Structures are given as C-alpha cells and as structure tokens.
Amino acid sequence: MVYDDVANRKDVSVIMEKRDEILIKDLSVKFGENVVFSDFSLSLPVRKITCILGPSGSGKTTLLKALAGLIPADGFSAPRASFIFQDHRLLPHLTALDNLAVVLDGKREDRRLRAKQMLDDMELSEAADLYPHELSGGMAQRVAIARGLLFDADLLLMDEPFKGLDLALQERLIRYFVKHWEESRRTAVFVTHSILEAILVADKIVVMGKGAHGAEILYEKDFDLPRSARALGVPEVDALRSEIHDLLVSL
C-alpha cells in the first residue's frame, strides 16, 4: 500500500487476514520528501493486543491511520475499525450518553441503557447529561474511550488513549479495558509511550524506530505471562521493562 501526497500512487502492499494474524506487507507512505514507511512489514496476532512503542516521529500514529483506511491507497479495502484518538472528537451537539448511544444498533432505549452501563463502568455516571464543552479534558477523553469500546468493529485501534489521565485513574481504566477486551476478543493495536502500560495489557510488544529509509521494527516480543500476574516486582515484568527501557533511551 502506498500513499504519496504528490502525484503518483500505486498499490504495492498486501494486507492479508489469516486465521491467526493480520500481515501488513510492503507498506509505503510518504508526505512530500518525508518517507514515513518504505516496504514496511508487520504481523499482528488476531484476537490479541499488540502494543507499539517508539519515539515521536517513528510512524506509530501513521500506521494506525493506514490500518483504519484514513490514509487513502488504491486497491486497499480497510477493515471495519474502531479508532480511539488522542483527542476526543466527540459530537458537540450530543450529551455524553448520546455520544455513546449513537454508535450502537437497536432500539433507542436499549442503546441508551448500554451506553449508561458503559459510562458507569468508566466512572462517568455524573457526566451522562453533559455536553462535550461541559466536560473536563480527562472526562471527555474517557467518554471517547467508552465510545470506541462500544463501537462494533473487528479491529480496535488506540492512539495513547490514557494520555493525560492521572495515574490512579489510568490503572483503573486499563483494568476495565482488559476486562472489556476479554469479553469481545477483538484484534487490538495500542500505541503508547508507557512501557508499563504496554506490559500490563500486551500479548505482543513492538518497538518502532526511524531509520534511514523510514520506520523500522527494532524489537518484537510475544508476552504470554497471565495478565493477573503482571505487576512491578514480578521478575518477568521487571526484566522486560528494563530491556525495553534500555532500548528506548538508546534511540
């Protein structure tokens, strides 16, 4: 898949959905003279969570946009995806409750009941009847996370969804996210700058960097330690955290 914001485009990429993986093959993206991806390939395990780390400018958000089909490419049909952005993108004319209900199917009252339950789970019961301009930044982002989790799609894309939330709330929402994911088992791609956040949720961890010819994979690791056992002080967690930290600070 190629997207070039200057003249020519051609389709050179294959994205194949197999039984156990989504294979991104030969992804190429450039904006003018800035090459973000050149013949980039990555395997995403199906029905699992892949967390992607890397410094700013390494192509993490562009990769999510390519997966969502937000970057156009000839001959490429993007899968149905739910995208949780860094900014909330709530509909300004709808309350928090209706911002959630609008992405659901079914009768109005059924949709609103499901939306209310999700707001309760996200500790936002008091925000149900508030409009986006009446919400704090953190509350608006939590509504956006709730909406993304409710939207029915096979692929869940998350771009630093817990950024800007206080640490205690982050930890609670991460636990809720994992609980929700275990119920739906959607393929998820989760971009974060937090090593610990990645270790707490990921089945696979990827570190991206920017090379001479665009983004490249510097590190990949499948992590199958049960999530219930993941905490600081656990040898496997501490060792992995140290390994990834040392790599990131060297970039």
JSON list of C-alpha atoms in Angstrom, two decimals:
[
{"chain": "A", "resi": 1, "resn": "MET", "atom": "CA", "xyz": [0.00, 0.00, 0.00]},
{"chain": "A", "resi": 2, "resn": "VAL", "atom": "CA", "xyz": [1.40, 3.36, -0.99]},
{"chain": "A", "resi": 3, "resn": "TYR", "atom": "CA", "xyz": [0.15, 6.83, -0.19]},
{"chain": "A", "resi": 4, "resn": "ASP", "atom": "CA", "xyz": [2.04, 9.72, -1.71]},
{"chain": "A", "resi": 5, "resn": "ASP", "atom": "CA", "xyz": [0.70, 13.24, -1.28]},
{"chain": "A", "resi": 6, "resn": "VAL", "atom": "CA", "xyz": [2.37, 14.29, -4.50]},
{"chain": "A", "resi": 7, "resn": "ALA", "atom": "CA", "xyz": [1.35, 12.83, -7.83]},
{"chain": "A", "resi": 8, "resn": "ASN", "atom": "CA", "xyz": [1.56, 9.10, -8.40]},
{"chain": "A", "resi": 9, "resn": "ARG", "atom": "CA", "xyz": [0.15, 6.22, -6.38]},
{"chain": "A", "resi": 10, "resn": "LYS", "atom": "CA", "xyz": [0.41, 2.51, -6.93]},
{"chain": "A", "resi": 11, "resn": "ASP", "atom": "CA", "xyz": [-0.62, -0.45, -4.86]},
{"chain": "A", "resi": 12, "resn": "VAL", "atom": "CA", "xyz": [2.42, -2.48, -3.77]},
{"chain": "A", "resi": 13, "resn": "SER", "atom": "CA", "xyz": [1.21, -3.73, -0.45]},
{"chain": "A", "resi": 14, "resn": "VAL", "atom": "CA", "xyz": [-0.69, -6.82, 0.59]},
{"chain": "A", "resi": 15, "resn": "ILE", "atom": "CA", "xyz": [-2.63, -6.89, 3.85]},
{"chain": "A", "resi": 16, "resn": "MET", "atom": "CA", "xyz": [-3.80, -10.44, 4.40]},
{"chain": "A", "resi": 17, "resn": "GLU", "atom": "CA", "xyz": [-6.13, -11.65, 7.12]},
{"chain": "A", "resi": 18, "resn": "LYS", "atom": "CA", "xyz": [-5.16, -15.19, 8.06]},
{"chain": "A", "resi": 19, "resn": "ARG", "atom": "CA", "xyz": [-6.63, -17.36, 10.75]},
{"chain": "A", "resi": 20, "resn": "ASP", "atom": "CA", "xyz": [-4.13, -16.21, 13.36]},
{"chain": "A", "resi": 21, "resn": "GLU", "atom": "CA", "xyz": [-2.59, -12.99, 12.03]},
{"chain": "A", "resi": 22, "resn": "ILE", "atom": "CA", "xyz": [-3.07, -9.85, 10.01]},
{"chain": "A", "resi": 23, "resn": "LEU", "atom": "CA", "xyz": [0.01, -9.43, 7.84]},
{"chain": "A", "resi": 24, "resn": "ILE", "atom": "CA", "xyz": [0.98, -5.93, 6.76]},
{"chain": "A", "resi": 25, "resn": "LYS", "atom": "CA", "xyz": [3.35, -6.33, 3.83]},
{"chain": "A", "resi": 26, "resn": "ASP", "atom": "CA", "xyz": [5.37, -3.70, 1.94]},
{"chain": "A", "resi": 27, "resn": "LEU", "atom": "CA", "xyz": [3.62, -0.67, 3.39]},
{"chain": "A", "resi": 28, "resn": "SER", "atom": "CA", "xyz": [4.97, 2.55, 1.89]},
{"chain": "A", "resi": 29, "resn": "VAL", "atom": "CA", "xyz": [3.85, 6.05, 2.90]},
{"chain": "A", "resi": 30, "resn": "LYS", "atom": "CA", "xyz": [5.47, 9.40, 2.21]},
{"chain": "A", "resi": 31, "resn": "PHE", "atom": "CA", "xyz": [4.43, 13.02, 2.53]},
{"chain": "A", "resi": 32, "resn": "GLY", "atom": "CA", "xyz": [6.37, 15.09, 0.04]},
{"chain": "A", "resi": 33, "resn": "GLU", "atom": "CA", "xyz": [10.02, 14.26, 0.67]},
{"chain": "A", "resi": 34, "resn": "ASN", "atom": "CA", "xyz": [9.30, 12.77, 4.10]},
{"chain": "A", "resi": 35, "resn": "VAL", "atom": "CA", "xyz": [9.32, 8.97, 3.85]},
{"chain": "A", "resi": 36, "resn": "VAL", "atom": "CA", "xyz": [7.39, 7.51, 6.79]},
{"chain": "A", "resi": 37, "resn": "PHE", "atom": "CA", "xyz": [7.25, 3.88, 5.59]},
{"chain": "A", "resi": 38, "resn": "SER", "atom": "CA", "xyz": [9.14, 2.13, 2.83]},
{"chain": "A", "resi": 39, "resn": "ASP", "atom": "CA", "xyz": [8.41, -1.57, 2.24]},
{"chain": "A", "resi": 40, "resn": "PHE", "atom": "CA", "xyz": [7.40, -1.96, 5.88]},
{"chain": "A", "resi": 41, "resn": "SER", "atom": "CA", "xyz": [6.01, -5.29, 7.11]},
{"chain": "A", "resi": 42, "resn": "LEU", "atom": "CA", "xyz": [4.47, -6.34, 10.41]},
{"chain": "A", "resi": 43, "resn": "SER", "atom": "CA", "xyz": [2.40, -9.26, 11.69]},
{"chain": "A", "resi": 44, "resn": "LEU", "atom": "CA", "xyz": [-0.49, -8.54, 14.09]},
{"chain": "A", "resi": 45, "resn": "PRO", "atom": "CA", "xyz": [-1.90, -11.51, 16.04]},
{"chain": "A", "resi": 46, "resn": "VAL", "atom": "CA", "xyz": [-5.66, -11.86, 15.58]},
{"chain": "A", "resi": 47, "resn": "ARG", "atom": "CA", "xyz": [-7.88, -11.57, 18.68]},
{"chain": "A", "resi": 48, "resn": "LYS", "atom": "CA", "xyz": [-4.91, -10.35, 20.71]},
{"chain": "A", "resi": 49, "resn": "ILE", "atom": "CA", "xyz": [-3.48, -6.98, 21.81]},
{"chain": "A", "resi": 50, "resn": "THR", "atom": "CA", "xyz": [-0.38, -5.60, 20.12]},
{"chain": "A", "resi": 51, "resn": "CYS", "atom": "CA", "xyz": [1.22, -2.63, 21.87]},
{"chain": "A", "resi": 52, "resn": "ILE", "atom": "CA", "xyz": [3.50, -0.36, 19.86]},
{"chain": "A", "resi": 53, "resn": "LEU", "atom": "CA", "xyz": [6.14, 1.83, 21.46]},
{"chain": "A", "resi": 54, "resn": "GLY", "atom": "CA", "xyz": [8.70, 4.17, 19.95]},
{"chain": "A", "resi": 55, "resn": "PRO", "atom": "CA", "xyz": [9.91, 7.77, 19.92]},
{"chain": "A", "resi": 56, "resn": "SER", "atom": "CA", "xyz": [7.87, 10.59, 18.42]},
{"chain": "A", "resi": 57, "resn": "GLY", "atom": "CA", "xyz": [8.13, 10.62, 14.65]},
{"chain": "A", "resi": 58, "resn": "SER", "atom": "CA", "xyz": [8.66, 6.89, 14.31]},
{"chain": "A", "resi": 59, "resn": "GLY", "atom": "CA", "xyz": [5.38, 6.36, 12.43]},
{"chain": "A", "resi": 60, "resn": "LYS", "atom": "CA", "xyz": [3.16, 4.87, 15.13]},
{"chain": "A", "resi": 61, "resn": "THR", "atom": "CA", "xyz": [0.11, 7.07, 14.52]},
{"chain": "A", "resi": 62, "resn": "THR", "atom": "CA", "xyz": [0.55, 6.90, 10.75]},
{"chain": "A", "resi": 63, "resn": "LEU", "atom": "CA", "xyz": [0.48, 3.11, 11.00]},
{"chain": "A", "resi": 64, "resn": "LEU", "atom": "CA", "xyz": [-2.84, 3.25, 12.86]},
{"chain": "A", "resi": 65, "resn": "LYS", "atom": "CA", "xyz": [-4.28, 5.61, 10.24]},
{"chain": "A", "resi": 66, "resn": "ALA", "atom": "CA", "xyz": [-3.18, 3.24, 7.47]},
{"chain": "A", "resi": 67, "resn": "LEU", "atom": "CA", "xyz": [-4.85, 0.31, 9.23]},
{"chain": "A", "resi": 68, "resn": "ALA", "atom": "CA", "xyz": [-8.05, 2.37, 9.60]},
{"chain": "A", "resi": 69, "resn": "GLY", "atom": "CA", "xyz": [-8.04, 3.40, 5.96]},
{"chain": "A", "resi": 70, "resn": "LEU", "atom": "CA", "xyz": [-7.68, 7.08, 6.87]},
{"chain": "A", "resi": 71, "resn": "ILE", "atom": "CA", "xyz": [-4.69, 7.30, 4.56]},
{"chain": "A", "resi": 72, "resn": "PRO", "atom": "CA", "xyz": [-6.00, 6.54, 1.06]},
{"chain": "A", "resi": 73, "resn": "ALA", "atom": "CA", "xyz": [-4.44, 3.77, -1.00]},
{"chain": "A", "resi": 74, "resn": "ASP", "atom": "CA", "xyz": [-5.51, 2.44, -4.39]},
{"chain": "A", "resi": 75, "resn": "GLY", "atom": "CA", "xyz": [-6.81, -1.11, -4.29]},
{"chain": "A", "resi": 76, "resn": "PHE", "atom": "CA", "xyz": [-6.86, -1.36, -0.50]},
{"chain": "A", "resi": 77, "resn": "SER", "atom": "CA", "xyz": [-10.01, -2.12, 1.45]},
{"chain": "A", "resi": 78, "resn": "ALA", "atom": "CA", "xyz": [-9.52, -1.26, 5.11]},
{"chain": "A", "resi": 79, "resn": "PRO", "atom": "CA", "xyz": [-11.16, -3.50, 7.71]},
{"chain": "A", "resi": 80, "resn": "ARG", "atom": "CA", "xyz": [-14.00, -2.12, 9.83]},
{"chain": "A", "resi": 81, "resn": "ALA", "atom": "CA", "xyz": [-12.17, -0.45, 12.69]},
{"chain": "A", "resi": 82, "resn": "SER", "atom": "CA", "xyz": [-12.90, 1.44, 15.87]},
{"chain": "A", "resi": 83, "resn": "PHE", "atom": "CA", "xyz": [-10.33, 4.21, 16.38]},
{"chain": "A", "resi": 84, "resn": "ILE", "atom": "CA", "xyz": [-9.73, 5.90, 19.74]},
{"chain": "A", "resi": 85, "resn": "PHE", "atom": "CA", "xyz": [-7.71, 9.05, 19.00]},
{"chain": "A", "resi": 86, "resn": "GLN", "atom": "CA", "xyz": [-5.52, 11.17, 21.28]},
{"chain": "A", "resi": 87, "resn": "ASP", "atom": "CA", "xyz": [-8.17, 13.91, 21.11]},
{"chain": "A", "resi": 88, "resn": "HIS", "atom": "CA", "xyz": [-11.74, 13.03, 21.98]},
{"chain": "A", "resi": 89, "resn": "ARG", "atom": "CA", "xyz": [-13.59, 14.03, 18.78]},
{"chain": "A", "resi": 90, "resn": "LEU", "atom": "CA", "xyz": [-16.98, 13.93, 20.49]},
{"chain": "A", "resi": 91, "resn": "LEU", "atom": "CA", "xyz": [-20.04, 15.25, 18.67]},
{"chain": "A", "resi": 92, "resn": "PRO", "atom": "CA", "xyz": [-20.59, 18.70, 20.24]},
{"chain": "A", "resi": 93, "resn": "HIS", "atom": "CA", "xyz": [-24.38, 18.70, 19.89]},
{"chain": "A", "resi": 94, "resn": "LEU", "atom": "CA", "xyz": [-24.85, 15.40, 21.78]},
{"chain": "A", "resi": 95, "resn": "THR", "atom": "CA", "xyz": [-24.61, 14.63, 25.50]},
{"chain": "A", "resi": 96, "resn": "ALA", "atom": "CA", "xyz": [-22.01, 12.16, 26.73]},
{"chain": "A", "resi": 97, "resn": "LEU", "atom": "CA", "xyz": [-24.70, 9.48, 26.89]},
{"chain": "A", "resi": 98, "resn": "ASP", "atom": "CA", "xyz": [-25.87, 10.11, 23.34]},
{"chain": "A", "resi": 99, "resn": "ASN", "atom": "CA", "xyz": [-22.27, 10.25, 22.04]},
{"chain": "A", "resi": 100, "resn": "LEU", "atom": "CA", "xyz": [-22.10, 6.60, 23.08]},
{"chain": "A", "resi": 101, "resn": "ALA", "atom": "CA", "xyz": [-25.61, 5.58, 22.05]},
{"chain": "A", "resi": 102, "resn": "VAL", "atom": "CA", "xyz": [-25.14, 6.94, 18.53]},
{"chain": "A", "resi": 103, "resn": "VAL", "atom": "CA", "xyz": [-22.59, 4.21, 17.65]},
{"chain": "A", "resi": 104, "resn": "LEU", "atom": "CA", "xyz": [-24.90, 1.38, 18.73]},
{"chain": "A", "resi": 105, "resn": "ASP", "atom": "CA", "xyz": [-27.59, -0.52, 16.83]},
{"chain": "A", "resi": 106, "resn": "GLY", "atom": "CA", "xyz": [-31.06, -1.32, 18.11]},
{"chain": "A", "resi": 107, "resn": "LYS", "atom": "CA", "xyz": [-33.93, 0.48, 19.77]},
{"chain": "A", "resi": 108, "resn": "ARG", "atom": "CA", "xyz": [-33.24, 3.87, 21.30]},
{"chain": "A", "resi": 109, "resn": "GLU", "atom": "CA", "xyz": [-33.90, 2.82, 24.87]},
{"chain": "A", "resi": 110, "resn": "ASP", "atom": "CA", "xyz": [-31.77, -0.32, 24.54]},
{"chain": "A", "resi": 111, "resn": "ARG", "atom": "CA", "xyz": [-28.92, 1.73, 23.11]},
{"chain": "A", "resi": 112, "resn": "ARG", "atom": "CA", "xyz": [-29.15, 4.28, 25.91]},
{"chain": "A", "resi": 113, "resn": "LEU", "atom": "CA", "xyz": [-29.15, 1.53, 28.56]},
{"chain": "A", "resi": 114, "resn": "ARG", "atom": "CA", "xyz": [-25.97, 0.04, 27.10]},
{"chain": "A", "resi": 115, "resn": "ALA", "atom": "CA", "xyz": [-24.42, 3.48, 26.89]},
{"chain": "A", "resi": 116, "resn": "LYS", "atom": "CA", "xyz": [-25.33, 4.23, 30.50]},
{"chain": "A", "resi": 117, "resn": "GLN", "atom": "CA", "xyz": [-23.77, 0.97, 31.67]},
{"chain": "A", "resi": 118, "resn": "MET", "atom": "CA", "xyz": [-20.56, 1.83, 29.85]},
{"chain": "A", "resi": 119, "resn": "LEU", "atom": "CA", "xyz": [-20.47, 5.31, 31.42]},
{"chain": "A", "resi": 120, "resn": "ASP", "atom": "CA", "xyz": [-20.95, 3.69, 34.84]},
{"chain": "A", "resi": 121, "resn": "ASP", "atom": "CA", "xyz": [-18.06, 1.32, 34.14]},
{"chain": "A", "resi": 122, "resn": "MET", "atom": "CA", "xyz": [-15.85, 4.25, 33.09]},
{"chain": "A", "resi": 123, "resn": "GLU", "atom": "CA", "xyz": [-16.72, 6.14, 36.31]},
{"chain": "A", "resi": 124, "resn": "LEU", "atom": "CA", "xyz": [-18.67, 8.75, 34.34]},
{"chain": "A", "resi": 125, "resn": "SER", "atom": "CA", "xyz": [-22.21, 8.35, 35.65]},
{"chain": "A", "resi": 126, "resn": "GLU", "atom": "CA", "xyz": [-22.37, 12.03, 36.56]},
{"chain": "A", "resi": 127, "resn": "ALA", "atom": "CA", "xyz": [-21.45, 13.07, 33.01]},
{"chain": "A", "resi": 128, "resn": "ALA", "atom": "CA", "xyz": [-24.34, 11.35, 31.21]},
{"chain": "A", "resi": 129, "resn": "ASP", "atom": "CA", "xyz": [-26.33, 14.52, 30.53]},
{"chain": "A", "resi": 130, "resn": "LEU", "atom": "CA", "xyz": [-23.39, 16.86, 29.99]},
{"chain": "A", "resi": 131, "resn": "TYR", "atom": "CA", "xyz": [-22.28, 18.15, 26.59]},
{"chain": "A", "resi": 132, "resn": "PRO", "atom": "CA", "xyz": [-18.63, 17.93, 25.47]},
{"chain": "A", "resi": 133, "resn": "HIS", "atom": "CA", "xyz": [-17.95, 21.61, 26.25]},
{"chain": "A", "resi": 134, "resn": "GLU", "atom": "CA", "xyz": [-19.10, 20.97, 29.82]},
{"chain": "A", "resi": 135, "resn": "LEU", "atom": "CA", "xyz": [-16.62, 18.13, 30.37]},
{"chain": "A", "resi": 136, "resn": "SER", "atom": "CA", "xyz": [-13.05, 18.41, 31.56]},
{"chain": "A", "resi": 137, "resn": "GLY", "atom": "CA", "xyz": [-10.41, 17.22, 29.13]},
{"chain": "A", "resi": 138, "resn": "GLY", "atom": "CA", "xyz": [-9.92, 13.98, 31.06]},
{"chain": "A", "resi": 139, "resn": "MET", "atom": "CA", "xyz": [-13.66, 13.29, 31.23]},
{"chain": "A", "resi": 140, "resn": "ALA", "atom": "CA", "xyz": [-14.08, 13.93, 27.51]},
{"chain": "A", "resi": 141, "resn": "GLN", "atom": "CA", "xyz": [-11.28, 11.50, 26.72]},
{"chain": "A", "resi": 142, "resn": "ARG", "atom": "CA", "xyz": [-12.86, 8.85, 28.93]},
{"chain": "A", "resi": 143, "resn": "VAL", "atom": "CA", "xyz": [-16.16, 9.28, 27.06]},
{"chain": "A", "resi": 144, "resn": "ALA", "atom": "CA", "xyz": [-14.24, 8.83, 23.80]},
{"chain": "A", "resi": 145, "resn": "ILE", "atom": "CA", "xyz": [-12.61, 5.65, 25.13]},
{"chain": "A", "resi": 146, "resn": "ALA", "atom": "CA", "xyz": [-16.03, 4.34, 26.15]},
{"chain": "A", "resi": 147, "resn": "ARG", "atom": "CA", "xyz": [-17.43, 5.12, 22.69]},
{"chain": "A", "resi": 148, "resn": "GLY", "atom": "CA", "xyz": [-14.53, 3.35, 20.97]},
{"chain": "A", "resi": 149, "resn": "LEU", "atom": "CA", "xyz": [-15.01, 0.25, 23.09]},
{"chain": "A", "resi": 150, "resn": "LEU", "atom": "CA", "xyz": [-18.75, 0.16, 22.33]},
{"chain": "A", "resi": 151, "resn": "PHE", "atom": "CA", "xyz": [-18.41, 0.56, 18.55]},
{"chain": "A", "resi": 152, "resn": "ASP", "atom": "CA", "xyz": [-18.83, -2.82, 16.87]},
{"chain": "A", "resi": 153, "resn": "ALA", "atom": "CA", "xyz": [-15.70, -3.48, 14.79]},
{"chain": "A", "resi": 154, "resn": "ASP", "atom": "CA", "xyz": [-13.31, -6.37, 14.38]},
{"chain": "A", "resi": 155, "resn": "LEU", "atom": "CA", "xyz": [-10.25, -4.13, 14.75]},
{"chain": "A", "resi": 156, "resn": "LEU", "atom": "CA", "xyz": [-9.71, -1.76, 17.69]},
{"chain": "A", "resi": 157, "resn": "LEU", "atom": "CA", "xyz": [-7.08, 0.97, 17.19]},
{"chain": "A", "resi": 158, "resn": "MET", "atom": "CA", "xyz": [-5.96, 3.04, 20.18]},
{"chain": "A", "resi": 159, "resn": "ASP", "atom": "CA", "xyz": [-3.59, 6.01, 19.98]},
{"chain": "A", "resi": 160, "resn": "GLU", "atom": "CA", "xyz": [-2.36, 6.79, 23.52]},
{"chain": "A", "resi": 161, "resn": "PRO", "atom": "CA", "xyz": [-5.91, 6.58, 24.88]},
{"chain": "A", "resi": 162, "resn": "PHE", "atom": "CA", "xyz": [-4.97, 7.09, 28.55]},
{"chain": "A", "resi": 163, "resn": "LYS", "atom": "CA", "xyz": [-2.65, 10.05, 27.97]},
{"chain": "A", "resi": 164, "resn": "GLY", "atom": "CA", "xyz": [-3.35, 12.98, 30.29]},
{"chain": "A", "resi": 165, "resn": "LEU", "atom": "CA", "xyz": [-5.28, 10.97, 32.87]},
{"chain": "A", "resi": 166, "resn": "ASP", "atom": "CA", "xyz": [-3.99, 10.74, 36.43]},
{"chain": "A", "resi": 167, "resn": "LEU", "atom": "CA", "xyz": [-2.08, 7.58, 37.32]},
{"chain": "A", "resi": 168, "resn": "ALA", "atom": "CA", "xyz": [-4.69, 6.04, 39.62]},
{"chain": "A", "resi": 169, "resn": "LEU", "atom": "CA", "xyz": [-7.44, 6.56, 37.02]},
{"chain": "A", "resi": 170, "resn": "GLN", "atom": "CA", "xyz": [-5.19, 5.18, 34.27]},
{"chain": "A", "resi": 171, "resn": "GLU", "atom": "CA", "xyz": [-4.70, 1.98, 36.24]},
{"chain": "A", "resi": 172, "resn": "ARG", "atom": "CA", "xyz": [-8.44, 1.55, 36.84]},
{"chain": "A", "resi": 173, "resn": "LEU", "atom": "CA", "xyz": [-9.32, 2.20, 33.21]},
{"chain": "A", "resi": 174, "resn": "ILE", "atom": "CA", "xyz": [-6.62, -0.16, 31.97]},
{"chain": "A", "resi": 175, "resn": "ARG", "atom": "CA", "xyz": [-8.14, -2.90, 34.13]},
{"chain": "A", "resi": 176, "resn": "TYR", "atom": "CA", "xyz": [-11.57, -2.11, 32.70]},
{"chain": "A", "resi": 177, "resn": "PHE", "atom": "CA", "xyz": [-10.23, -2.06, 29.15]},
{"chain": "A", "resi": 178, "resn": "VAL", "atom": "CA", "xyz": [-8.68, -5.51, 29.63]},
{"chain": "A", "resi": 179, "resn": "LYS", "atom": "CA", "xyz": [-11.95, -6.83, 31.11]},
{"chain": "A", "resi": 180, "resn": "HIS", "atom": "CA", "xyz": [-13.93, -5.47, 28.16]},
{"chain": "A", "resi": 181, "resn": "TRP", "atom": "CA", "xyz": [-11.40, -6.84, 25.67]},
{"chain": "A", "resi": 182, "resn": "GLU", "atom": "CA", "xyz": [-11.54, -10.30, 27.24]},
{"chain": "A", "resi": 183, "resn": "GLU", "atom": "CA", "xyz": [-15.30, -10.31, 26.64]},
{"chain": "A", "resi": 184, "resn": "SER", "atom": "CA", "xyz": [-15.02, -9.30, 22.97]},
{"chain": "A", "resi": 185, "resn": "ARG", "atom": "CA", "xyz": [-11.56, -10.62, 21.98]},
{"chain": "A", "resi": 186, "resn": "ARG", "atom": "CA", "xyz": [-11.12, -8.10, 19.18]},
{"chain": "A", "resi": 187, "resn": "THR", "atom": "CA", "xyz": [-7.80, -7.64, 17.45]},
{"chain": "A", "resi": 188, "resn": "ALA", "atom": "CA", "xyz": [-6.36, -4.53, 19.10]},
{"chain": "A", "resi": 189, "resn": "VAL", "atom": "CA", "xyz": [-3.41, -2.29, 18.22]},
{"chain": "A", "resi": 190, "resn": "PHE", "atom": "CA", "xyz": [-2.50, 0.02, 21.07]},
{"chain": "A", "resi": 191, "resn": "VAL", "atom": "CA", "xyz": [0.06, 2.83, 20.67]},
{"chain": "A", "resi": 192, "resn": "THR", "atom": "CA", "xyz": [1.56, 4.11, 23.92]},
{"chain": "A", "resi": 193, "resn": "HIS", "atom": "CA", "xyz": [4.65, 5.83, 25.30]},
{"chain": "A", "resi": 194, "resn": "SER", "atom": "CA", "xyz": [4.31, 3.97, 28.61]},
{"chain": "A", "resi": 195, "resn": "ILE", "atom": "CA", "xyz": [6.39, 0.81, 28.90]},
{"chain": "A", "resi": 196, "resn": "LEU", "atom": "CA", "xyz": [4.46, -0.35, 31.96]},
{"chain": "A", "resi": 197, "resn": "GLU", "atom": "CA", "xyz": [1.12, 0.27, 30.22]},
{"chain": "A", "resi": 198, "resn": "ALA", "atom": "CA", "xyz": [2.26, -1.92, 27.33]},
{"chain": "A", "resi": 199, "resn": "ILE", "atom": "CA", "xyz": [3.47, -4.69, 29.64]},
{"chain": "A", "resi": 200, "resn": "LEU", "atom": "CA", "xyz": [0.20, -4.71, 31.58]},
{"chain": "A", "resi": 201, "resn": "VAL", "atom": "CA", "xyz": [-2.01, -5.26, 28.51]},
{"chain": "A", "resi": 202, "resn": "ALA", "atom": "CA", "xyz": [0.00, -6.65, 25.57]},
{"chain": "A", "resi": 203, "resn": "ASP", "atom": "CA", "xyz": [0.14, -10.09, 24.03]},
{"chain": "A", "resi": 204, "resn": "LYS", "atom": "CA", "xyz": [2.81, -8.71, 21.70]},
{"chain": "A", "resi": 205, "resn": "ILE", "atom": "CA", "xyz": [5.09, -5.69, 22.14]},
{"chain": "A", "resi": 206, "resn": "VAL", "atom": "CA", "xyz": [6.66, -3.90, 19.19]},
{"chain": "A", "resi": 207, "resn": "VAL", "atom": "CA", "xyz": [9.21, -1.07, 19.32]},
{"chain": "A", "resi": 208, "resn": "MET", "atom": "CA", "xyz": [9.44, 1.11, 16.23]},
{"chain": "A", "resi": 209, "resn": "GLY", "atom": "CA", "xyz": [12.23, 3.50, 15.30]},
{"chain": "A", "resi": 210, "resn": "LYS", "atom": "CA", "xyz": [13.01, 5.80, 12.42]},
{"chain": "A", "resi": 211, "resn": "GLY", "atom": "CA", "xyz": [15.72, 4.54, 10.10]},
{"chain": "A", "resi": 212, "resn": "ALA", "atom": "CA", "xyz": [17.37, 5.98, 7.04]},
{"chain": "A", "resi": 213, "resn": "HIS", "atom": "CA", "xyz": [14.55, 4.74, 4.81]},
{"chain": "A", "resi": 214, "resn": "GLY", "atom": "CA", "xyz": [11.57, 5.30, 7.09]},
{"chain": "A", "resi": 215, "resn": "ALA", "atom": "CA", "xyz": [10.10, 3.47, 10.07]},
{"chain": "A", "resi": 216, "resn": "GLU", "atom": "CA", "xyz": [11.52, 0.13, 11.04]},
{"chain": "A", "resi": 217, "resn": "ILE", "atom": "CA", "xyz": [10.87, -2.56, 13.62]},
{"chain": "A", "resi": 218, "resn": "LEU", "atom": "CA", "xyz": [13.60, -2.57, 16.25]},
{"chain": "A", "resi": 219, "resn": "TYR", "atom": "CA", "xyz": [12.09, -5.10, 18.65]},
{"chain": "A", "resi": 220, "resn": "GLU", "atom": "CA", "xyz": [9.26, -7.64, 18.76]},
{"chain": "A", "resi": 221, "resn": "LYS", "atom": "CA", "xyz": [8.29, -9.87, 21.65]},
{"chain": "A", "resi": 222, "resn": "ASP", "atom": "CA", "xyz": [5.32, -12.11, 22.39]},
{"chain": "A", "resi": 223, "resn": "PHE", "atom": "CA", "xyz": [4.46, -11.87, 26.09]},
{"chain": "A", "resi": 224, "resn": "ASP", "atom": "CA", "xyz": [2.28, -14.67, 27.43]},
{"chain": "A", "resi": 225, "resn": "LEU", "atom": "CA", "xyz": [2.55, -14.09, 31.19]},
{"chain": "A", "resi": 226, "resn": "PRO", "atom": "CA", "xyz": [-1.05, -14.09, 32.55]},
{"chain": "A", "resi": 227, "resn": "ARG", "atom": "CA", "xyz": [-2.25, -10.52, 32.95]},
{"chain": "A", "resi": 228, "resn": "SER", "atom": "CA", "xyz": [-3.32, -11.25, 36.51]},
{"chain": "A", "resi": 229, "resn": "ALA", "atom": "CA", "xyz": [0.36, -11.90, 37.34]},
{"chain": "A", "resi": 230, "resn": "ARG", "atom": "CA", "xyz": [1.73, -8.71, 35.77]},
{"chain": "A", "resi": 231, "resn": "ALA", "atom": "CA", "xyz": [2.93, -6.21, 38.34]},
{"chain": "A", "resi": 232, "resn": "LEU", "atom": "CA", "xyz": [6.10, -4.40, 39.32]},
{"chain": "A", "resi": 233, "resn": "GLY", "atom": "CA", "xyz": [8.31, -6.71, 41.34]},
{"chain": "A", "resi": 234, "resn": "VAL", "atom": "CA", "xyz": [7.45, -9.75, 39.22]},
{"chain": "A", "resi": 235, "resn": "PRO", "atom": "CA", "xyz": [10.81, -10.87, 37.71]},
{"chain": "A", "resi": 236, "resn": "GLU", "atom": "CA", "xyz": [9.48, -11.31, 34.16]},
{"chain": "A", "resi": 237, "resn": "VAL", "atom": "CA", "xyz": [7.84, -7.88, 34.24]},
{"chain": "A", "resi": 238, "resn": "ASP", "atom": "CA", "xyz": [10.86, -6.09, 35.68]},
{"chain": "A", "resi": 239, "resn": "ALA", "atom": "CA", "xyz": [13.23, -7.76, 33.21]},
{"chain": "A", "resi": 240, "resn": "LEU", "atom": "CA", "xyz": [11.07, -6.87, 30.21]},
{"chain": "A", "resi": 241, "resn": "ARG", "atom": "CA", "xyz": [10.57, -3.31, 31.42]},
{"chain": "A", "resi": 242, "resn": "SER", "atom": "CA", "xyz": [14.33, -2.86, 31.81]},
{"chain": "A", "resi": 243, "resn": "GLU", "atom": "CA", "xyz": [15.03, -4.39, 28.38]},
{"chain": "A", "resi": 244, "resn": "ILE", "atom": "CA", "xyz": [12.58, -2.07, 26.59]},
{"chain": "A", "resi": 245, "resn": "HIS", "atom": "CA", "xyz": [13.66, 0.97, 28.60]},
{"chain": "A", "resi": 246, "resn": "ASP", "atom": "CA", "xyz": [17.31, 0.45, 27.69]},
{"chain": "A", "resi": 247, "resn": "LEU", "atom": "CA", "xyz": [16.37, 0.18, 24.01]},
{"chain": "A", "resi": 248, "resn": "LEU", "atom": "CA", "xyz": [14.19, 3.29, 24.00]},
{"chain": "A", "resi": 249, "resn": "VAL", "atom": "CA", "xyz": [16.72, 5.52, 25.80]},
{"chain": "A", "resi": 250, "resn": "SER", "atom": "CA", "xyz": [19.36, 4.47, 23.27]},
{"chain": "A", "resi": 251, "resn": "LEU", "atom": "CA", "xyz": [17.33, 5.81, 20.32]}
]
